[in-house]
């Protein structure tokens, strides 16, 4: 009986301890579940954001989806790791517990955004987002610029816009110019990136009586150099007189050089010899030629007498003529002569090179004519006259350390080079006949 009672009490004690431990375990689990349930949760569209420089996103629409918790959300803050990201947000939250506001990305780089949600029980959650700021969205869009058009002529700007879809999702054009009235009208371009980031670009559409456009006429196979003729075409319907229009070069003193002959590959309608720089009227506008004193970037402006503002402008990159010419002479001497050759042998080899490779300037039965489409430096188009060839041979002699001069032959405006070798003067007269430059068929460029 005593043993039975001991066993009975032992079972009661063990049962009691089991109930206590079970209650404690359930209490701990309940507390953990409750604590986890009460902690706010932040749902974002992405934790790795790629945007463009100078763009912005909406906190509600592009960054956050919703914030929730068991207890009411008291406060939500969005902070940046750098002042190069500007966060502007309101205090009020919408029904998804999201604040209004925008985030602007000022400069390229990699940054962090921290979103923190705080509830009424002072429990908070922080979410980190990595932001990569790349090039401006506008750098992936072509066709965003100031436009100019004649009165009554509409521009379909939308058809002129193209963009890289890897970075830009859409381009929206806002603004309606009045093409029937002369004036300047603002146009906004809304660029949307793949992450929803927005960049605004502002431009103008100018409605004018006449439009003007400058383009280079020289053949693109030849480089543009200072000290050489560069031809420009001014496209316009302006019927103004030639003495009212002129080209100028504000950067490094470009100037016009009179030609020995009119260009024959353009249809000249009217020419005015009394103005500098020279303009010639052609179909659809005018042409003119300039030479620049120095290499580098040059601005060409079309202006009208008595008006301060330029009608139009174009930038032209001009290479260094002297440097390019010097390199050409060195290259030819290196390829056509050798150390074992005498000075006389070297000069002979060089004049043979000139005779093999050069042709006479374009001409029509002996009369030299100009071709705009073939205008260029002699060391690229390989054309010239007798004085060109004489100067080439003199330069070769100078490079070889020989005394030389250009000599007039005394007839037919002919010139040749005289070079002193071993105390004796030698004549170097390149035998290049004018027939090598005779024009058979003229290909008009205008």
PDB file of N, CA, C and O in Angstrom, residues 160-199:
ATOM      1  N   UNK A 160      11.675  61.534 -85.509  1.00  0.00           N
ATOM      2  CA  UNK A 160      13.112  61.813 -85.488  1.00  0.00           C
ATOM      3  C   UNK A 160      13.797  61.260 -84.236  1.00  0.00           C
ATOM      4  O   UNK A 160      15.016  61.346 -84.099  1.00  0.00           O
ATOM      5  N   UNK A 161      12.990  60.692 -83.323  1.00  0.00           N
ATOM      6  CA  UNK A 161      13.518  60.177 -82.066  1.00  0.00           C
ATOM      7  C   UNK A 161      13.750  58.667 -82.152  1.00  0.00           C
ATOM      8  O   UNK A 161      12.895  57.919 -82.611  1.00  0.00           O
ATOM      9  N   UNK A 162      14.920  58.246 -81.706  1.00  0.00           N
ATOM     10  CA  UNK A 162      15.215  56.814 -81.570  1.00  0.00           C
ATOM     11  C   UNK A 162      16.012  56.628 -80.280  1.00  0.00           C
ATOM     12  O   UNK A 162      16.677  57.553 -79.820  1.00  0.00           O
ATOM     13  N   UNK A 163      15.941  55.442 -79.695  1.00  0.00           N
ATOM     14  CA  UNK A 163      16.624  55.233 -78.413  1.00  0.00           C
ATOM     15  C   UNK A 163      17.000  53.774 -78.219  1.00  0.00           C
ATOM     16  O   UNK A 163      16.470  52.868 -78.878  1.00  0.00           O
ATOM     17  N   UNK A 164      17.956  53.569 -77.325  1.00  0.00           N
ATOM     18  CA  UNK A 164      18.441  52.236 -76.984  1.00  0.00           C
ATOM     19  C   UNK A 164      17.500  51.614 -75.947  1.00  0.00           C
ATOM     20  O   UNK A 164      17.450  52.052 -74.800  1.00  0.00           O
ATOM     21  N   UNK A 165      16.765  50.595 -76.341  1.00  0.00           N
ATOM     22  CA  UNK A 165      15.747  50.001 -75.481  1.00  0.00           C
ATOM     23  C   UNK A 165      16.333  49.212 -74.303  1.00  0.00           C
ATOM     24  O   UNK A 165      15.601  48.817 -73.402  1.00  0.00           O
ATOM     25  N   UNK A 166      17.641  49.017 -74.313  1.00  0.00           N
ATOM     26  CA  UNK A 166      18.289  48.351 -73.193  1.00  0.00           C
ATOM     27  C   UNK A 166      18.293  49.251 -71.956  1.00  0.00           C
ATOM     28  O   UNK A 166      18.316  48.774 -70.825  1.00  0.00           O
ATOM     29  N   UNK A 167      18.264  50.572 -72.197  1.00  0.00           N
ATOM     30  CA  UNK A 167      18.332  51.530 -71.093  1.00  0.00           C
ATOM     31  C   UNK A 167      17.091  52.418 -70.987  1.00  0.00           C
ATOM     32  O   UNK A 167      16.777  52.897 -69.908  1.00  0.00           O
ATOM     33  N   UNK A 168      16.432  52.656 -72.113  1.00  0.00           N
ATOM     34  CA  UNK A 168      15.295  53.579 -72.148  1.00  0.00           C
ATOM     35  C   UNK A 168      14.026  52.816 -72.510  1.00  0.00           C
ATOM     36  O   UNK A 168      13.981  52.090 -73.498  1.00  0.00           O
ATOM     37  N   UNK A 169      13.009  53.012 -71.677  1.00  0.00           N
ATOM     38  CA  UNK A 169      11.743  52.312 -71.897  1.00  0.00           C
ATOM     39  C   UNK A 169      10.837  53.085 -72.850  1.00  0.00           C
ATOM     40  O   UNK A 169      10.165  52.499 -73.701  1.00  0.00           O
ATOM     41  N   UNK A 170      10.810  54.418 -72.701  1.00  0.00           N
ATOM     42  CA  UNK A 170       9.931  55.220 -73.556  1.00  0.00           C
ATOM     43  C   UNK A 170      10.394  56.669 -73.583  1.00  0.00           C
ATOM     44  O   UNK A 170      11.108  57.125 -72.698  1.00  0.00           O
ATOM     45  N   UNK A 171       9.961  57.379 -74.625  1.00  0.00           N
ATOM     46  CA  UNK A 171      10.213  58.816 -74.756  1.00  0.00           C
ATOM     47  C   UNK A 171       8.885  59.485 -75.094  1.00  0.00           C
ATOM     48  O   UNK A 171       8.252  59.146 -76.099  1.00  0.00           O
ATOM     49  N   UNK A 172       8.485  60.414 -74.252  1.00  0.00           N
ATOM     50  CA  UNK A 172       7.231  61.139 -74.472  1.00  0.00           C
ATOM     51  C   UNK A 172       7.549  62.594 -74.789  1.00  0.00           C
ATOM     52  O   UNK A 172       8.368  63.229 -74.124  1.00  0.00           O
ATOM     53  N   UNK A 173       6.914  63.118 -75.837  1.00  0.00           N
ATOM     54  CA  UNK A 173       7.134  64.507 -76.258  1.00  0.00           C
ATOM     55  C   UNK A 173       5.926  65.326 -75.848  1.00  0.00           C
ATOM     56  O   UNK A 173       4.792  65.006 -76.219  1.00  0.00           O
ATOM     57  N   UNK A 174       6.186  66.385 -75.078  1.00  0.00           N
ATOM     58  CA  UNK A 174       5.103  67.227 -74.574  1.00  0.00           C
ATOM     59  C   UNK A 174       5.289  68.647 -75.088  1.00  0.00           C
ATOM     60  O   UNK A 174       6.340  69.260 -74.887  1.00  0.00           O
ATOM     61  N   UNK A 175       4.261  69.161 -75.737  1.00  0.00           N
ATOM     62  CA  UNK A 175       4.346  70.517 -76.288  1.00  0.00           C
ATOM     63  C   UNK A 175       3.864  70.539 -77.732  1.00  0.00           C
ATOM     64  O   UNK A 175       4.159  69.625 -78.505  1.00  0.00           O
ATOM     65  N   UNK A 176       3.129  71.586 -78.106  1.00  0.00           N
ATOM     66  CA  UNK A 176       2.585  71.708 -79.467  1.00  0.00           C
ATOM     67  C   UNK A 176       2.950  73.075 -80.058  1.00  0.00           C
ATOM     68  O   UNK A 176       2.251  74.069 -79.816  1.00  0.00           O
ATOM     69  N   UNK A 177       4.046  73.129 -80.821  1.00  0.00           N
ATOM     70  CA  UNK A 177       4.413  74.401 -81.465  1.00  0.00           C
ATOM     71  C   UNK A 177       3.361  74.832 -82.483  1.00  0.00           C
ATOM     72  O   UNK A 177       2.718  73.996 -83.123  1.00  0.00           O
ATOM     73  N   UNK A 178       3.203  76.122 -82.617  1.00  0.00           N
ATOM     74  CA  UNK A 178       2.290  76.673 -83.626  1.00  0.00           C
ATOM     75  C   UNK A 178       3.103  76.923 -84.895  1.00  0.00           C
ATOM     76  O   UNK A 178       3.785  77.934 -85.027  1.00  0.00           O
ATOM     77  N   UNK A 179       3.038  75.978 -85.812  1.00  0.00           N
ATOM     78  CA  UNK A 179       3.853  76.065 -87.026  1.00  0.00           C
ATOM     79  C   UNK A 179       3.342  77.109 -88.009  1.00  0.00           C
ATOM     80  O   UNK A 179       3.999  77.399 -89.013  1.00  0.00           O
ATOM     81  N   UNK A 180       2.195  77.687 -87.711  1.00  0.00           N
ATOM     82  CA  UNK A 180       1.634  78.714 -88.603  1.00  0.00           C
ATOM     83  C   UNK A 180       2.071  80.121 -88.198  1.00  0.00           C
ATOM     84  O   UNK A 180       1.773  81.088 -88.899  1.00  0.00           O
ATOM     85  N   UNK A 181       2.772  80.206 -87.058  1.00  0.00           N
ATOM     86  CA  UNK A 181       3.146  81.525 -86.546  1.00  0.00           C
ATOM     87  C   UNK A 181       4.633  81.552 -86.194  1.00  0.00           C
ATOM     88  O   UNK A 181       5.137  80.650 -85.529  1.00  0.00           O
ATOM     89  N   UNK A 182       5.313  82.589 -86.650  1.00  0.00           N
ATOM     90  CA  UNK A 182       6.733  82.744 -86.346  1.00  0.00           C
ATOM     91  C   UNK A 182       6.914  82.971 -84.839  1.00  0.00           C
ATOM     92  O   UNK A 182       6.222  83.775 -84.230  1.00  0.00           O
ATOM     93  N   UNK A 183       7.837  82.229 -84.241  1.00  0.00           N
ATOM     94  CA  UNK A 183       8.069  82.344 -82.809  1.00  0.00           C
ATOM     95  C   UNK A 183       8.896  81.183 -82.292  1.00  0.00           C
ATOM     96  O   UNK A 183       9.311  80.301 -83.058  1.00  0.00           O
ATOM     97  N   UNK A 184       9.133  81.172 -80.967  1.00  0.00           N
ATOM     98  CA  UNK A 184       9.906  80.109 -80.327  1.00  0.00           C
ATOM     99  C   UNK A 184       9.011  79.375 -79.338  1.00  0.00           C
ATOM    100  O   UNK A 184       8.357  80.008 -78.502  1.00  0.00           O
ATOM    101  N   UNK A 185       8.972  78.058 -79.416  1.00  0.00           N
ATOM    102  CA  UNK A 185       8.050  77.253 -78.625  1.00  0.00           C
ATOM    103  C   UNK A 185       8.810  76.185 -77.834  1.00  0.00           C
ATOM    104  O   UNK A 185       9.689  75.501 -78.375  1.00  0.00           O
ATOM    105  N   UNK A 186       8.476  76.046 -76.555  1.00  0.00           N
ATOM    106  CA  UNK A 186       9.121  75.059 -75.701  1.00  0.00           C
ATOM    107  C   UNK A 186       8.567  73.665 -75.916  1.00  0.00           C
ATOM    108  O   UNK A 186       7.364  73.481 -76.106  1.00  0.00           O
ATOM    109  N   UNK A 187       9.463  72.681 -75.879  1.00  0.00           N
ATOM    110  CA  UNK A 187       9.086  71.273 -76.006  1.00  0.00           C
ATOM    111  C   UNK A 187       9.793  70.489 -74.912  1.00  0.00           C
ATOM    112  O   UNK A 187      10.992  70.684 -74.678  1.00  0.00           O
ATOM    113  N   UNK A 188       9.058  69.620 -74.221  1.00  0.00           N
ATOM    114  CA  UNK A 188       9.643  68.796 -73.164  1.00  0.00           C
ATOM    115  C   UNK A 188       9.715  67.339 -73.615  1.00  0.00           C
ATOM    116  O   UNK A 188       8.769  66.819 -74.221  1.00  0.00           O
ATOM    117  N   UNK A 189      10.839  66.704 -73.300  1.00  0.00           N
ATOM    118  CA  UNK A 189      11.015  65.281 -73.585  1.00  0.00           C
ATOM    119  C   UNK A 189      11.067  64.544 -72.241  1.00  0.00           C
ATOM    120  O   UNK A 189      11.943  64.802 -71.419  1.00  0.00           O
ATOM    121  N   UNK A 190      10.128  63.636 -72.028  1.00  0.00           N
ATOM    122  CA  UNK A 190      10.090  62.838 -70.808  1.00  0.00           C
ATOM    123  C   UNK A 190      10.676  61.463 -71.111  1.00  0.00           C
ATOM    124  O   UNK A 190      10.063  60.648 -71.798  1.00  0.00           O
ATOM    125  N   UNK A 191      11.871  61.206 -70.581  1.00  0.00           N
ATOM    126  CA  UNK A 191      12.559  59.945 -70.823  1.00  0.00           C
ATOM    127  C   UNK A 191      12.347  59.016 -69.632  1.00  0.00           C
ATOM    128  O   UNK A 191      12.607  59.397 -68.490  1.00  0.00           O
ATOM    129  N   UNK A 192      11.892  57.818 -69.906  1.00  0.00           N
ATOM    130  CA  UNK A 192      11.645  56.855 -68.842  1.00  0.00           C
ATOM    131  C   UNK A 192      12.603  55.684 -68.986  1.00  0.00           C
ATOM    132  O   UNK A 192      12.669  55.043 -70.026  1.00  0.00           O
ATOM    133  N   UNK A 193      13.378  55.409 -67.913  1.00  0.00           N
ATOM    134  CA  UNK A 193      14.333  54.308 -67.932  1.00  0.00           C
ATOM    135  C   UNK A 193      13.689  52.983 -67.607  1.00  0.00           C
ATOM    136  O   UNK A 193      12.516  52.904 -67.219  1.00  0.00           O
ATOM    137  N   UNK A 194      14.451  51.927 -67.716  1.00  0.00           N
ATOM    138  CA  UNK A 194      13.907  50.581 -67.481  1.00  0.00           C
ATOM    139  C   UNK A 194      13.533  50.358 -66.020  1.00  0.00           C
ATOM    140  O   UNK A 194      12.736  49.473 -65.709  1.00  0.00           O
ATOM    141  N   UNK A 195      14.105  51.165 -65.119  1.00  0.00           N
ATOM    142  CA  UNK A 195      13.766  51.049 -63.688  1.00  0.00           C
ATOM    143  C   UNK A 195      12.670  52.020 -63.282  1.00  0.00           C
ATOM    144  O   UNK A 195      12.365  52.152 -62.100  1.00  0.00           O
ATOM    145  N   UNK A 196      12.098  52.708 -64.275  1.00  0.00           N
ATOM    146  CA  UNK A 196      11.051  53.678 -63.979  1.00  0.00           C
ATOM    147  C   UNK A 196      11.579  55.070 -63.711  1.00  0.00           C
ATOM    148  O   UNK A 196      10.800  55.995 -63.446  1.00  0.00           O
ATOM    149  N   UNK A 197      12.905  55.235 -63.760  1.00  0.00           N
ATOM    150  CA  UNK A 197      13.486  56.557 -63.513  1.00  0.00           C
ATOM    151  C   UNK A 197      13.144  57.495 -64.664  1.00  0.00           C
ATOM    152  O   UNK A 197      13.056  57.094 -65.821  1.00  0.00           O
ATOM    153  N   UNK A 198      12.970  58.762 -64.333  1.00  0.00           N
ATOM    154  CA  UNK A 198      12.520  59.769 -65.293  1.00  0.00           C
ATOM    155  C   UNK A 198      13.573  60.864 -65.443  1.00  0.00           C
ATOM    156  O   UNK A 198      14.109  61.358 -64.457  1.00  0.00           O
ATOM    157  N   UNK A 199      13.876  61.232 -66.671  1.00  0.00           N
ATOM    158  CA  UNK A 199      14.710  62.403 -66.940  1.00  0.00           C
ATOM    159  C   UNK A 199      13.935  63.337 -67.861  1.00  0.00           C
ATOM    160  O   UNK A 199      13.399  62.915 -68.888  1.00  0.00           O
TER     161      UNK A 199
END
